[in-house]
CSV table of C-alpha atoms and ligand atoms in Angstrom, one decimal:
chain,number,residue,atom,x,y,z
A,1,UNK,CA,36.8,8.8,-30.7
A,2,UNK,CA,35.2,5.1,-30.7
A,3,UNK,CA,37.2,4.4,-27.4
A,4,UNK,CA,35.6,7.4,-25.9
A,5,UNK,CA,32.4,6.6,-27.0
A,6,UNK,CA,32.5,3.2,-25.0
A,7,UNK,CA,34.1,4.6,-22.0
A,8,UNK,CA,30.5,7.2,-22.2
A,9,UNK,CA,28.7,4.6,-22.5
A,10,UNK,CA,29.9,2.6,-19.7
A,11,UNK,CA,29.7,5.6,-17.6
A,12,UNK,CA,26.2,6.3,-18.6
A,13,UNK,CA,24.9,2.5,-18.2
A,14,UNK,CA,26.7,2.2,-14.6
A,15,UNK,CA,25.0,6.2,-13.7
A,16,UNK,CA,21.8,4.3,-14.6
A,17,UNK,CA,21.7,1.0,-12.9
A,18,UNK,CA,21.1,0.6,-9.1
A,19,UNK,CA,21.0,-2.2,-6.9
A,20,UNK,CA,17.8,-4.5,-6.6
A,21,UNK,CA,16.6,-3.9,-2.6
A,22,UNK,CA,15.9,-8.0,-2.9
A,23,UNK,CA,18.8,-9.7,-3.5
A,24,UNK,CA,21.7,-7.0,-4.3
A,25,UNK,CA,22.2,-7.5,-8.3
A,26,UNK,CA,22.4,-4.8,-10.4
A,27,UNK,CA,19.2,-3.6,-12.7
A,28,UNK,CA,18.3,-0.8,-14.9
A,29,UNK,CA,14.8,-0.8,-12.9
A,30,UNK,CA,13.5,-0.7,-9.1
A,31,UNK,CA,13.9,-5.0,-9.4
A,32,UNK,CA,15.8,-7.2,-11.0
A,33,UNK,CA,14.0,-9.6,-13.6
A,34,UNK,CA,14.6,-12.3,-11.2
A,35,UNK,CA,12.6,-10.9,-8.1
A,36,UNK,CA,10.2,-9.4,-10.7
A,37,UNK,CA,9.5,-12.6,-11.7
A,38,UNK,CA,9.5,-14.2,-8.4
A,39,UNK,CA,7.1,-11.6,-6.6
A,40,UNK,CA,4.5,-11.7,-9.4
A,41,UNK,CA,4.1,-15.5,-8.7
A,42,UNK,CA,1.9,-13.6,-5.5
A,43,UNK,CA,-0.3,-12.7,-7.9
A,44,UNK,CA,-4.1,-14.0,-6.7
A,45,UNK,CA,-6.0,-15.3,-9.6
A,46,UNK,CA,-9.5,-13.8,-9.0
A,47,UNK,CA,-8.8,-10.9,-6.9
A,48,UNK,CA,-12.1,-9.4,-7.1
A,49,UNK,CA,-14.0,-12.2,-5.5
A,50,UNK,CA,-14.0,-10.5,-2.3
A,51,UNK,CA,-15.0,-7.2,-3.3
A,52,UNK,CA,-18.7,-7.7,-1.9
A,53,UNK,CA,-20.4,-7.1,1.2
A,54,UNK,CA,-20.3,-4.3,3.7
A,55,UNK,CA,-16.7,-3.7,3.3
A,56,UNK,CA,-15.3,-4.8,-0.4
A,57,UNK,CA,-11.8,-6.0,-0.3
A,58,UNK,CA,-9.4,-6.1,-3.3
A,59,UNK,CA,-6.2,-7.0,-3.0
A,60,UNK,CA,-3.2,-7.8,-5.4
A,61,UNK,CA,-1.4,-10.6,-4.1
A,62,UNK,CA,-1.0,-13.2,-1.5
A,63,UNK,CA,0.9,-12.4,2.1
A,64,UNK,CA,3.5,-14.9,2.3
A,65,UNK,CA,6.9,-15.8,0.8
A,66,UNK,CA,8.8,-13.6,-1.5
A,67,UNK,CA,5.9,-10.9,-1.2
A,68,UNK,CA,5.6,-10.6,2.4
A,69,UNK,CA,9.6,-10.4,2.2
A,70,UNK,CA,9.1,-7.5,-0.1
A,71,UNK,CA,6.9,-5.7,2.5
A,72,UNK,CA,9.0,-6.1,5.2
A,73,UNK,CA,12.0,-4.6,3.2
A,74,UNK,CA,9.4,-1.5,2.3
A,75,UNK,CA,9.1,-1.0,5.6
A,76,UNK,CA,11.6,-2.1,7.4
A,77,UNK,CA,14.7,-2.1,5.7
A,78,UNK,CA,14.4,1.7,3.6
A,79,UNK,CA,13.1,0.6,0.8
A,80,UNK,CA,10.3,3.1,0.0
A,81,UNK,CA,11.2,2.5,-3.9
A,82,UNK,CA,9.2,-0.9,-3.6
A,83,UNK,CA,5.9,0.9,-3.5
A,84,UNK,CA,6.3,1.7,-7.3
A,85,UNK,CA,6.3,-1.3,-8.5
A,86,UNK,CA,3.9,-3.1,-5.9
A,87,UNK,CA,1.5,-0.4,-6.2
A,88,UNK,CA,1.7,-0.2,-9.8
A,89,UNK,CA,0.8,-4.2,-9.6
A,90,UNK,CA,-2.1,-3.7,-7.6
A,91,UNK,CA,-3.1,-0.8,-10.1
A,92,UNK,CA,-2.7,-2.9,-13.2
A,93,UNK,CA,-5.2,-5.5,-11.5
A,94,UNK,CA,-7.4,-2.9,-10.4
A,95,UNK,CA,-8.3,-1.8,-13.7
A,96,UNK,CA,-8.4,-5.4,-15.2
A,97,UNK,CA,-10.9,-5.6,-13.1
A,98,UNK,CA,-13.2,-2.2,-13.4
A,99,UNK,CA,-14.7,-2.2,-10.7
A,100,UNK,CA,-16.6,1.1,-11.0
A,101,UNK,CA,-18.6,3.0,-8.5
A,102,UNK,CA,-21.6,5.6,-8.9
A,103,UNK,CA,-19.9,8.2,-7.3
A,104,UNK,CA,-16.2,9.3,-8.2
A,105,UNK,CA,-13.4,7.7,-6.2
A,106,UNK,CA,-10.6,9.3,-3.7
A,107,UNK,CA,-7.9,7.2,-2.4
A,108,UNK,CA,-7.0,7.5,0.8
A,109,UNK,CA,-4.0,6.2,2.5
A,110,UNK,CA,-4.6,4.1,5.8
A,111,UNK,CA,-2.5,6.7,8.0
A,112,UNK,CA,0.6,5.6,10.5
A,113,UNK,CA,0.8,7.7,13.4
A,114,UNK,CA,3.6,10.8,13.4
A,115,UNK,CA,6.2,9.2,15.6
A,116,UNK,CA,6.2,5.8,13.6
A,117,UNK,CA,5.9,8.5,10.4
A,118,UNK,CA,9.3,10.0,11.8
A,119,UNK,CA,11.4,7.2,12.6
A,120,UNK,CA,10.6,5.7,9.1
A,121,UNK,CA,10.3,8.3,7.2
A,122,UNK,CA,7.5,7.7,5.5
A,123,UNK,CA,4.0,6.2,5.3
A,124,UNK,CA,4.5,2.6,2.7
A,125,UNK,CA,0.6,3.3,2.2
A,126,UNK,CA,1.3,6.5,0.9
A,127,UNK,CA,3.6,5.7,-1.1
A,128,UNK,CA,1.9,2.8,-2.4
A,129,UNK,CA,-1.3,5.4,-2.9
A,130,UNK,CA,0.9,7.6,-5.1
A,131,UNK,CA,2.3,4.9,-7.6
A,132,UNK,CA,-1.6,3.5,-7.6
A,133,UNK,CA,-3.2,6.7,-8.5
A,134,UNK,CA,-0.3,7.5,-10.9
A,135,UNK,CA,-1.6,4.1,-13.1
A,136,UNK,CA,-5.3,4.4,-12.4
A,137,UNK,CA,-5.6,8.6,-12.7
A,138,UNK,CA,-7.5,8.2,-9.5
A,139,UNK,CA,-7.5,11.4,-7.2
A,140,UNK,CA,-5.3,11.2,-4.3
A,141,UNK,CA,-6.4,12.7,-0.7
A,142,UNK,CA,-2.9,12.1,1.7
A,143,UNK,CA,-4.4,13.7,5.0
A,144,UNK,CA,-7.9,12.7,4.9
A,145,UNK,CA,-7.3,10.5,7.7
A,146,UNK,CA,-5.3,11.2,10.7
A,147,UNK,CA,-4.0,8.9,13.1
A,148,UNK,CA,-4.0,10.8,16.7
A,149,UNK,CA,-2.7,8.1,19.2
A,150,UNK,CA,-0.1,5.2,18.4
A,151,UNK,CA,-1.6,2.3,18.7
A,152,UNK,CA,0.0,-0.9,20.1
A,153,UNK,CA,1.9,-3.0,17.6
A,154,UNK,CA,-1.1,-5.9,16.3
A,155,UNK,CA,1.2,-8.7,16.4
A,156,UNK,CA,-0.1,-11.3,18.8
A,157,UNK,CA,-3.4,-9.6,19.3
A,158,UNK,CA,-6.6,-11.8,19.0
A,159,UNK,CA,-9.2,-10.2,17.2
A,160,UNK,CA,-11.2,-8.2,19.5
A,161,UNK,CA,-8.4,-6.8,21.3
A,162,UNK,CA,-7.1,-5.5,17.5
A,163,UNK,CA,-10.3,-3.9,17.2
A,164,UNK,CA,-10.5,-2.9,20.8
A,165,UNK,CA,-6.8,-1.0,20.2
A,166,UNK,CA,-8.1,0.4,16.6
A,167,UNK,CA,-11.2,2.1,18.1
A,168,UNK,CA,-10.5,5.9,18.5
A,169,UNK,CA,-7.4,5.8,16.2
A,170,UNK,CA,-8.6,7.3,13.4
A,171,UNK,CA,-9.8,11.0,13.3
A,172,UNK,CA,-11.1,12.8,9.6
A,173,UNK,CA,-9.4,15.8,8.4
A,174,UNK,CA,-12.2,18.7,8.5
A,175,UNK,CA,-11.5,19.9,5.4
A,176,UNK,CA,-12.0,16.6,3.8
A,177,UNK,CA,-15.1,15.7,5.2
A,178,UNK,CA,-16.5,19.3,3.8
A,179,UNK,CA,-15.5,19.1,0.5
A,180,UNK,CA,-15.9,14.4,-0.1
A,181,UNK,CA,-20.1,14.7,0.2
A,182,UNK,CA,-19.9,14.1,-4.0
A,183,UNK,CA,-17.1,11.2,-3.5
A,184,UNK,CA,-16.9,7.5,-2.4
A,185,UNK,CA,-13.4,6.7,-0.4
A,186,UNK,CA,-11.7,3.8,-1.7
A,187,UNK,CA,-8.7,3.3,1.5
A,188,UNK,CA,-5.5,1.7,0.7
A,189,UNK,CA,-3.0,-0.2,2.9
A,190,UNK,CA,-0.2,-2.2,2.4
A,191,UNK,CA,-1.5,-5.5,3.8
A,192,UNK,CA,-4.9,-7.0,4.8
A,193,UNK,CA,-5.6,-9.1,7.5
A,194,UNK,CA,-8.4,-8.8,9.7
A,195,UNK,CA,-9.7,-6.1,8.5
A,196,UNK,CA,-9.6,-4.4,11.9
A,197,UNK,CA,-7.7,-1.3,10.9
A,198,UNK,CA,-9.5,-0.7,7.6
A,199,UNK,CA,-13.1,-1.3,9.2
A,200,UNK,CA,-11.6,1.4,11.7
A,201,UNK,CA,-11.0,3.4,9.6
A,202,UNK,CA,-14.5,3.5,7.5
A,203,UNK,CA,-16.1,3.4,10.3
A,204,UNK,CA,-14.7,6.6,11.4
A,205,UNK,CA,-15.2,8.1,7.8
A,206,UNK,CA,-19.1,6.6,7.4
A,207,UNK,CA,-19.7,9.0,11.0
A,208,UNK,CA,-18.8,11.8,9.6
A,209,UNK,CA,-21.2,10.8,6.5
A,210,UNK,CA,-18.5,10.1,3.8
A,211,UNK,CA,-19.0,6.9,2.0
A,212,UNK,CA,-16.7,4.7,1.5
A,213,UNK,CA,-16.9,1.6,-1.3
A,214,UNK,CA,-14.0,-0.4,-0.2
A,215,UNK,CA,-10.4,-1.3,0.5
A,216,UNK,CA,-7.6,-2.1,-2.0
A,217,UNK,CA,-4.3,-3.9,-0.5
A,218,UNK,CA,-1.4,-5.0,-2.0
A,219,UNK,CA,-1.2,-8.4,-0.3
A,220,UNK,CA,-3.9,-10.5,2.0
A,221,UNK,CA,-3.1,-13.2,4.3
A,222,UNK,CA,-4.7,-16.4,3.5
A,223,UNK,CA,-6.3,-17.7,6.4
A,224,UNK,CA,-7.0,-14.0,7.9
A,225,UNK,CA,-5.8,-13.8,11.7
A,226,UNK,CA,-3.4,-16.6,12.1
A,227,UNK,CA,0.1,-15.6,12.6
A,228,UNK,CA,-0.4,-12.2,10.7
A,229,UNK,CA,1.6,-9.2,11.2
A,230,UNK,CA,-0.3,-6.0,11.1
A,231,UNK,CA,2.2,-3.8,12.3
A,232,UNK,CA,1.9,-0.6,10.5
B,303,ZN,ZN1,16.6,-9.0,-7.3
């Protein structure tokens, strides 16, 4: 009986572990303790200093190293369990923080455009939208944005000709803009660096009269437009 117990066991435990999407050792969660540990060293101290001005910007961690690496495998390497964990993160911080607003909030993803959509498979904002509004309770609107032409890829852009290929990108979901008069946006994206496609994308949303109070972002870049990747 004991010797069938164990071999139950062992079956159950190796059911339940996976493989860590960083560095291939087996865990019981998403990541291993060690790239846990590694990626919450990304962590920006005072995250809420730049949530001011015209557009507030909050974001969990610092774009570089290990946390940049765990973006890229999001994104580019079929990895869509990262968001949990990253957007989780950002979450937790979030509400350290409480940053509240008159009006009640709505999340909105920062939209990638169908044909990107397709070949990956998903959107990593939406994804990172769904683990954040599972932590803060926070309303989630998925389509409130739509993004009708694909835009170039942003890498090696200088600044105006980012904004230059943003403008037009975004459209607003009818039914959204009808029902959000009562609610403040707060848009959400995986990384921020220029702010280009987030200012876009309020921009788009203020025209139609839909206020929005800021941006949250799992990672910035440090200094904001040198060698950044915003490739959605
Ligand atoms: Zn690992």
């Amino acid at each position: 009986m004991g010797h069938w117990l164990q071999t139950f066991k062992g079956l159950a435990t190796l059911c339940f572990q996976s493989i860590c999407p960083l560095c291939q050792r087996s865990t019981s969660q998403i990541l291993c303790d060690h790239c846990e540990r590694q990626l919450r060293q990304s962590q920006l101290p005072q995250s809420e200093q730049a949530w001011q001005g015209a557009l507030p910007v909050f974001a969990w961690g610092s774009y570089g190293g290990n946390l940049k690496r765990a973006i890229a495998a999001l994104k580019y390497e079929q990895q869509p369990q990262l968001a949990r964990p990253l957007g989780d993160w950002l979450a937790q911080s979030w509400l350290a923080c409480n940053l509240a607003t008159h009006k009640p909030m709505v999340v909105v993803p920062i939209p990638i455009h169908d044909q990107r959509r397709k070949q990956r498979g998903f959107n990593q904002a939406e994804l990172l939208a769904e683990a954040f509004c599972q932590r803060t309770g926070l309303p989630l609107s998925r389509q409130a944005l739509l993004r009708h032409r694909a835009t170039e890829a942003q890498f090696g852009l200088s600044a105006d000709l980012r904004e230059q290929n943003l403008s037009g990108a975004f459209r607003v979901n009818q039914d959204f803009a009808k029902r959000s008069a009562q609610s403040t946006v707060l848009l959400l994206d995986d990384i921020y660096t220029t702010g280009a496609t987030v200012r876009s994308a309020a921009q788009v949303l203020r025209r139609h009269q839909i206020s929005v109070c800021g941006v949250v972002a799992v990672a910035k870049t440090q200094t904001a437009q040198a060698s950044a990747t915003e490739i959605s």
